[in-house]
Short mmCIF file of N, CA, C and O in Angstrom, two decimals:
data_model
loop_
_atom_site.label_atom_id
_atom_site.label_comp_id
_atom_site.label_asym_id
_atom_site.label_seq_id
_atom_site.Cartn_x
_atom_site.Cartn_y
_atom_site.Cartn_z
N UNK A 87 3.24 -3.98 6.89
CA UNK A 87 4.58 -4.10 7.44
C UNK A 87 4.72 -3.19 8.66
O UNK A 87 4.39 -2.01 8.56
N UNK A 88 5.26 -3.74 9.94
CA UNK A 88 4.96 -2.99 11.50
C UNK A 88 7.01 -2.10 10.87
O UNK A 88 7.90 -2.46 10.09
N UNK A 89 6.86 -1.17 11.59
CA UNK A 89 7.28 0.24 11.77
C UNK A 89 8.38 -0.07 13.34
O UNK A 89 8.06 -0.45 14.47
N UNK A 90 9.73 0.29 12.72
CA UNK A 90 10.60 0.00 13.91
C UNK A 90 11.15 1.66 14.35
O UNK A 90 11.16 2.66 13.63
N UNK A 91 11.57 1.53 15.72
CA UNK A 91 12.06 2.76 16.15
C UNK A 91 13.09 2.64 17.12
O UNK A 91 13.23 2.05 18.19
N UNK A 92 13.82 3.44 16.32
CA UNK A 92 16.16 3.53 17.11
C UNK A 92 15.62 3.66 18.83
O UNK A 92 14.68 4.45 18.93
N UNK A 93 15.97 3.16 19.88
CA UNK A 93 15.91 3.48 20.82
C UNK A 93 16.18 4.29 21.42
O UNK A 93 15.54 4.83 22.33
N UNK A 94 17.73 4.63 20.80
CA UNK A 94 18.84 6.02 21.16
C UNK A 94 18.20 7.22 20.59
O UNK A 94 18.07 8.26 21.22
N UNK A 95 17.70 7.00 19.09
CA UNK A 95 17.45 8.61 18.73
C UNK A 95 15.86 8.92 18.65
O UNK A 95 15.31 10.02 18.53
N UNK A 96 15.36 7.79 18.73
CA UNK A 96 13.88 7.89 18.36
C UNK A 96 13.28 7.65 16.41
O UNK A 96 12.16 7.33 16.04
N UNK A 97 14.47 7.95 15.57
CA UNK A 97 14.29 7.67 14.09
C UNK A 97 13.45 6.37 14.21
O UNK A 97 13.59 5.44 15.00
N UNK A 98 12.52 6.54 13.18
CA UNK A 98 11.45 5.74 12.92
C UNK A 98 11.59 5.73 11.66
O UNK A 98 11.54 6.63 10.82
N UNK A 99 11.89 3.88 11.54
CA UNK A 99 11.77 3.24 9.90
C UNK A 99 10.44 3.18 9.87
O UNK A 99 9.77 2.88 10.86
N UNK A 100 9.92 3.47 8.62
CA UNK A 100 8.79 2.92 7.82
C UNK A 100 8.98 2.69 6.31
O UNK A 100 9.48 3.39 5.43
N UNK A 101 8.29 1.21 6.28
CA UNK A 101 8.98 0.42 5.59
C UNK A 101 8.12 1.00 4.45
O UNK A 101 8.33 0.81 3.25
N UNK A 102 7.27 1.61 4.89
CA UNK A 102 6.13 2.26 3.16
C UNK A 102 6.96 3.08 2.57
O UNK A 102 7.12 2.97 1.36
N UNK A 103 7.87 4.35 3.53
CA UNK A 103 8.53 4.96 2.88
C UNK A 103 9.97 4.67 2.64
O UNK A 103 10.43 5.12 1.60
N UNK A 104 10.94 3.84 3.62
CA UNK A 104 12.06 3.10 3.34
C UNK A 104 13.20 4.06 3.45
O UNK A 104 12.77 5.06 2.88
N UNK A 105 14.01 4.23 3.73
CA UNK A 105 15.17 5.05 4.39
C UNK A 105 16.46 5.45 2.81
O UNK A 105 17.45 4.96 2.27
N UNK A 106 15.46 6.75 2.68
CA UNK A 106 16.61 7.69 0.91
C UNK A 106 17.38 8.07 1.49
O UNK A 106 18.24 8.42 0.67
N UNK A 107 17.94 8.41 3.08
CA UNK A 107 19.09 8.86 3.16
C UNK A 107 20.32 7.55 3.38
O UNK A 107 21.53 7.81 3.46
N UNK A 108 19.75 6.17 3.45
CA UNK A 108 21.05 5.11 3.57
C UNK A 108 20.45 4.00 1.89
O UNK A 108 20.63 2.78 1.84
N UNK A 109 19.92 4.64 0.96
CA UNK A 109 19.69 3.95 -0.23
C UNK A 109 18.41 2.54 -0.03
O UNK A 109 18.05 1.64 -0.79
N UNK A 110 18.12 2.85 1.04
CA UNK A 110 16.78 1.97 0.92
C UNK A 110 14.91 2.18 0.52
O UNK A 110 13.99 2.89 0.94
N UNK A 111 15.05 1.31 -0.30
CA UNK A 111 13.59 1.48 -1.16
C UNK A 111 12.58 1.43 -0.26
O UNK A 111 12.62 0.77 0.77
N UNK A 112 11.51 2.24 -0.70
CA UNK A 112 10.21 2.30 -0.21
C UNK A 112 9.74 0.68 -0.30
O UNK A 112 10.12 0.25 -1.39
N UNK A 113 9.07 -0.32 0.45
CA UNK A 113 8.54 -1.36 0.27
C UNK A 113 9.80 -2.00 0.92
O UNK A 113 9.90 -3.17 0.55
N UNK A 114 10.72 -1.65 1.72
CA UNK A 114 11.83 -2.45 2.40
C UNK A 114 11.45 -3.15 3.47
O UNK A 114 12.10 -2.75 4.44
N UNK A 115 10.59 -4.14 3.82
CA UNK A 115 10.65 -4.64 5.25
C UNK A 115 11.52 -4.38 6.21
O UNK A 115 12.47 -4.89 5.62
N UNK A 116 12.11 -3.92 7.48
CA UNK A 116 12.47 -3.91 8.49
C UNK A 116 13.45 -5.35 8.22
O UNK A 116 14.53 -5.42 7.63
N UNK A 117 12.88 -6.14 8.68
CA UNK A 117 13.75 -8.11 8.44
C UNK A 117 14.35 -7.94 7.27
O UNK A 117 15.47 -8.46 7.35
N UNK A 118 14.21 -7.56 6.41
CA UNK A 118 15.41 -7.86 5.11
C UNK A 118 16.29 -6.27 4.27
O UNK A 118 16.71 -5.95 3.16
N UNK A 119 16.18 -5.69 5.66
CA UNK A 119 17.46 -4.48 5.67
C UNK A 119 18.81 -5.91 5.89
O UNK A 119 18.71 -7.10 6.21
N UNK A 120 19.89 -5.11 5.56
CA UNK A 120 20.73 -5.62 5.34
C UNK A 120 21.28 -5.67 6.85
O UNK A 120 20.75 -4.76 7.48
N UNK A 121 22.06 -6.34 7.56
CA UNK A 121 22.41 -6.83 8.65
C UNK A 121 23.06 -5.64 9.03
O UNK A 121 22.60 -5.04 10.01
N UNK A 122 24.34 -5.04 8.27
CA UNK A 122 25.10 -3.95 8.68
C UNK A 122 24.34 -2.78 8.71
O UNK A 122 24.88 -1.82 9.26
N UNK A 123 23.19 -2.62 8.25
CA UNK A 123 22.49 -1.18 8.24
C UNK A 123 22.55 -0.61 9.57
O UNK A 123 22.54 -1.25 10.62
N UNK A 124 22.65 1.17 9.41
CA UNK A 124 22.44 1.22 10.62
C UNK A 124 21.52 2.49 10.60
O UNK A 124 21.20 2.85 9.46
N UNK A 125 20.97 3.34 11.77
CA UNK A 125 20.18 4.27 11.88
C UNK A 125 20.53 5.47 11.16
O UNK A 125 21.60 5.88 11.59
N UNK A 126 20.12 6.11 10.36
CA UNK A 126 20.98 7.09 9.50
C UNK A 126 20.68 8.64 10.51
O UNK A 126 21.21 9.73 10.32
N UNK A 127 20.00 8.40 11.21
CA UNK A 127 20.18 9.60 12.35
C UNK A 127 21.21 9.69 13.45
O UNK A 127 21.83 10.76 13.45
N UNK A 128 21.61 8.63 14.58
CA UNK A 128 22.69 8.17 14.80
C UNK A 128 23.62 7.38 14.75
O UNK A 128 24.68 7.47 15.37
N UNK A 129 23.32 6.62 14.06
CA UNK A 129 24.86 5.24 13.66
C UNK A 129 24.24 3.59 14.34
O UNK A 129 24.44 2.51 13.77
N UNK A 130 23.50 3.76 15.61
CA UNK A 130 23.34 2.32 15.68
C UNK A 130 23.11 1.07 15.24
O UNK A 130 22.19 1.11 14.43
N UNK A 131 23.48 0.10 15.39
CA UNK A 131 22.89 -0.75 14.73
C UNK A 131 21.44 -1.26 14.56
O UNK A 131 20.51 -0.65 15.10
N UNK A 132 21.20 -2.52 13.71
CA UNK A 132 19.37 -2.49 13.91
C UNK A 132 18.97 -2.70 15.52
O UNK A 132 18.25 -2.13 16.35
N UNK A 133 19.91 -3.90 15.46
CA UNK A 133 19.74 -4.51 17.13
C UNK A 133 19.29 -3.48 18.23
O UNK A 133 18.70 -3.93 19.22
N UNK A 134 19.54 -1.94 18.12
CA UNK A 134 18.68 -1.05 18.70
C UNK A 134 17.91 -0.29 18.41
O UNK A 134 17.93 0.94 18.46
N UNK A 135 16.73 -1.40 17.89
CA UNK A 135 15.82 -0.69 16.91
C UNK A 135 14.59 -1.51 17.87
O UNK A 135 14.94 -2.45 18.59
N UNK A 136 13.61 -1.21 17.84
CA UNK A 136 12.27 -2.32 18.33
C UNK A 136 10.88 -1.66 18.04
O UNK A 136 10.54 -0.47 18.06
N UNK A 137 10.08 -2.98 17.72
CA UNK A 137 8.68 -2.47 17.21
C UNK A 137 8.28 -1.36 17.25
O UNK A 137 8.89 -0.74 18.11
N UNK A 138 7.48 -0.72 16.70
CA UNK A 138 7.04 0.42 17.17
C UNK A 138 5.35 -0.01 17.46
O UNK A 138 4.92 -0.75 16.58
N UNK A 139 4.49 0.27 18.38
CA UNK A 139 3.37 -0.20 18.56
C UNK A 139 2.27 1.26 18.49
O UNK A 139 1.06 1.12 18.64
#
């Protein structure tokens, strides 16, 4: 599973470890976070989130 990163803050999802500070499980794909999620470092939405390579 590819690894997304906030544009604004730099926070980096990884979906191995999955985001304990907004209740998301380790094994969360990126695509099936919930639409409203947002960066738990600054507030954005996913929409300013992009691959990480």
């Amino acid at each position: 599973m590819d690894k997304y990163v906030c544009g604004v803050c730099g926070y980096i999802y990884d979906p191995e470890i999955g985001a304990p500070e907004t209740d998301i499980a380790p094994g969360t794909a990126f695509e099936a976070l919930p639409d409203d999620w947002c960066c738990p470092l600054c507030g954005v939405g996913k929409d300013s989130f992009e691959k990480a390579e």
